Short mmCIF file of C-alpha atoms in Angstrom, two decimals:
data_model
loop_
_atom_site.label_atom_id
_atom_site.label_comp_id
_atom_site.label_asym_id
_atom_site.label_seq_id
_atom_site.Cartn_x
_atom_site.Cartn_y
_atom_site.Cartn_z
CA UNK Z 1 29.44 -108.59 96.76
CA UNK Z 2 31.87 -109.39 93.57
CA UNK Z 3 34.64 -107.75 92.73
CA UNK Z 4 33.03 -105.55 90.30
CA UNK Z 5 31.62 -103.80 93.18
CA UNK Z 6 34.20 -103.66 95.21
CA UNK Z 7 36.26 -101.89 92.57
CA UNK Z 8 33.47 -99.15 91.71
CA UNK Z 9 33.71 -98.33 95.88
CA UNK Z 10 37.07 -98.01 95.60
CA UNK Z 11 37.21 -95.45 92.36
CA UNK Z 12 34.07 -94.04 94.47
CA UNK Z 13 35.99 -93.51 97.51
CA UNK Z 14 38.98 -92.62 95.37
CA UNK Z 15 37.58 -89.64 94.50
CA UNK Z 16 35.19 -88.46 97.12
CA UNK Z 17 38.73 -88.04 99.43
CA UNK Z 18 39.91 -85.59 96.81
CA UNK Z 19 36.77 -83.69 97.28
CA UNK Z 20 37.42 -84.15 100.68
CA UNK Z 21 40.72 -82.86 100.86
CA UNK Z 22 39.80 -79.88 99.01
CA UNK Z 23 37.40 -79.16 101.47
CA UNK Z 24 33.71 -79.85 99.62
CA UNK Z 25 32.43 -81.56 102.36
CA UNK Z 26 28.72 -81.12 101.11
CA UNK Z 27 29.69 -83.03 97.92
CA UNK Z 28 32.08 -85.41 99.53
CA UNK Z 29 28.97 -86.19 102.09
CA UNK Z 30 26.96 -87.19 98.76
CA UNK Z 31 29.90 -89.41 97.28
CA UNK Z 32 30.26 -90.79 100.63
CA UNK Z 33 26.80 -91.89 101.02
CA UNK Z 34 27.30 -93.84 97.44
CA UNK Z 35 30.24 -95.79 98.63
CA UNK Z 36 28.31 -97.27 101.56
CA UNK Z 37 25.65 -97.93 99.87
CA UNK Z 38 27.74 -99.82 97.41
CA UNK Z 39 29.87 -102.07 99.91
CA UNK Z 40 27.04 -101.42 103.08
CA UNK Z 41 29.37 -104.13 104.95
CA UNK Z 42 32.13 -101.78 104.97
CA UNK Z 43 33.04 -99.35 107.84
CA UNK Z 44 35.70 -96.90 106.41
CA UNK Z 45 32.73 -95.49 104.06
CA UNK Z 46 30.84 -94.72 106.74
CA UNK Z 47 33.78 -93.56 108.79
CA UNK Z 48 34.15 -90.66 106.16
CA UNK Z 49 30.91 -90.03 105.95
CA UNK Z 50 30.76 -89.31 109.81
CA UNK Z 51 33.90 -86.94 109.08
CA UNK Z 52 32.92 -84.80 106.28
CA UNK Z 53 29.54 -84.34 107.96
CA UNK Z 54 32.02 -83.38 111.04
CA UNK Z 55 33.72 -80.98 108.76
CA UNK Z 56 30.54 -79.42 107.28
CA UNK Z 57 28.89 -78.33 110.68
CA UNK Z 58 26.67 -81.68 110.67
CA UNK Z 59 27.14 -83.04 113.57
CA UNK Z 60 23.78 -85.00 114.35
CA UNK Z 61 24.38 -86.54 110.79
CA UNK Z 62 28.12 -87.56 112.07
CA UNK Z 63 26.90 -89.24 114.96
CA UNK Z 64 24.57 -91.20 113.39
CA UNK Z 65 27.65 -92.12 110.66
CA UNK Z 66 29.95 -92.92 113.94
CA UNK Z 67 27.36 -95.10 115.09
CA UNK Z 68 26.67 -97.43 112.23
CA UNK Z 69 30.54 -97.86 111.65
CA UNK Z 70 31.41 -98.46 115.48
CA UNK Z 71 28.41 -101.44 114.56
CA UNK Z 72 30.48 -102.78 111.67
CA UNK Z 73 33.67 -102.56 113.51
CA UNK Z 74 32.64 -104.67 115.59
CA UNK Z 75 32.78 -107.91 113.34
CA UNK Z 76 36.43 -106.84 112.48
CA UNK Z 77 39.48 -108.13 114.25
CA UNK Z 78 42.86 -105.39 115.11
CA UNK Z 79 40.29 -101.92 114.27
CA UNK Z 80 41.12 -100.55 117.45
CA UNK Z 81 42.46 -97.21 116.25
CA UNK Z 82 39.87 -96.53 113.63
CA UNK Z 83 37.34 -97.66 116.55
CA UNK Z 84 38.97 -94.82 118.63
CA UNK Z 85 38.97 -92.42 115.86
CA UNK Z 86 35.35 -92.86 115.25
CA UNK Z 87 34.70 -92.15 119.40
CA UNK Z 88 36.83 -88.94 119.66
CA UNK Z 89 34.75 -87.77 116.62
CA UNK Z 90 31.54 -88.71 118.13
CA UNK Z 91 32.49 -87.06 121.12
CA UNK Z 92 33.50 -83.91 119.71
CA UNK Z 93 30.36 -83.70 118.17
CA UNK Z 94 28.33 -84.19 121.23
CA UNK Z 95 30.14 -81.60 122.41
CA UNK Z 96 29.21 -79.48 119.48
CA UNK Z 97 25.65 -80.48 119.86
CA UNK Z 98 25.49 -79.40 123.54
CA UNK Z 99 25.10 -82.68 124.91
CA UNK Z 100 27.74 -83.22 127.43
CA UNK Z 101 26.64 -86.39 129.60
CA UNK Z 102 26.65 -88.46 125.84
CA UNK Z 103 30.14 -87.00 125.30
CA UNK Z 104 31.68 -88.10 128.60
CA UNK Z 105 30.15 -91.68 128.31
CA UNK Z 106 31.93 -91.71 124.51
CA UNK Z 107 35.15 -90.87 126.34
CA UNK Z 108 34.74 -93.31 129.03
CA UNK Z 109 34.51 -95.72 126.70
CA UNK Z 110 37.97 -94.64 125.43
CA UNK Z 111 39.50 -95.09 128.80
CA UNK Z 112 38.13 -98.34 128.83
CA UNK Z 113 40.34 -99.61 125.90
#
């Protein structure tokens, strides 16, 4: 990845938390998308992601966001709170999706930290 990259996620990201923040999660969820794509090795894209699909009722979408970030977490060292960030909002929406076992294992997993 060179830095050219790197800098055209960061604009990217730059302004899909402005569209964010003004509550277009369906557009945010597009820019989003783009930034991962650009730096794939990067959770925090994918972190967002998993949030403005949160925020826009998508909450199938926002587990499967959580998931592939909690993956790339993993290779990082001190990403403890973003890891627990990323399970209460997986848990929340398995509790939005009905599915309550898959919600209490995401919480156990919370305790376990």
């Amino acid at each position: 990845m060179n830095a050219e990259t790197v800098q055209e996620a960061a604009k990217a990201r730059e302004r899909v938390n402005d569209l964010y923040r003004k509550g277009q999660f369906s557009e945010a969820v597009k820019a989003y998308e783009k930034a991962a794509q650009l730096v794939p090795s990067d959770p925090y894209p994918l972190s967002n992601l998993s949030a403005a699909h949160f925020e826009a009722g998508r909450y199938s979408e926002c587990v499967n966001s959580t998931v592939k970030a909690l993956g790339l977490l993993k290779a990082e060292t001190g990403t403890n709170a973003p890891r627990k960030r990323l399970l209460v909002r997986q848990a929340k929406a398995y509790l939005h999706l009905s599915r309550l076992d898959e919600a209490e294992e995401i919480l156990g997993q919370l305790d376990a930290d």
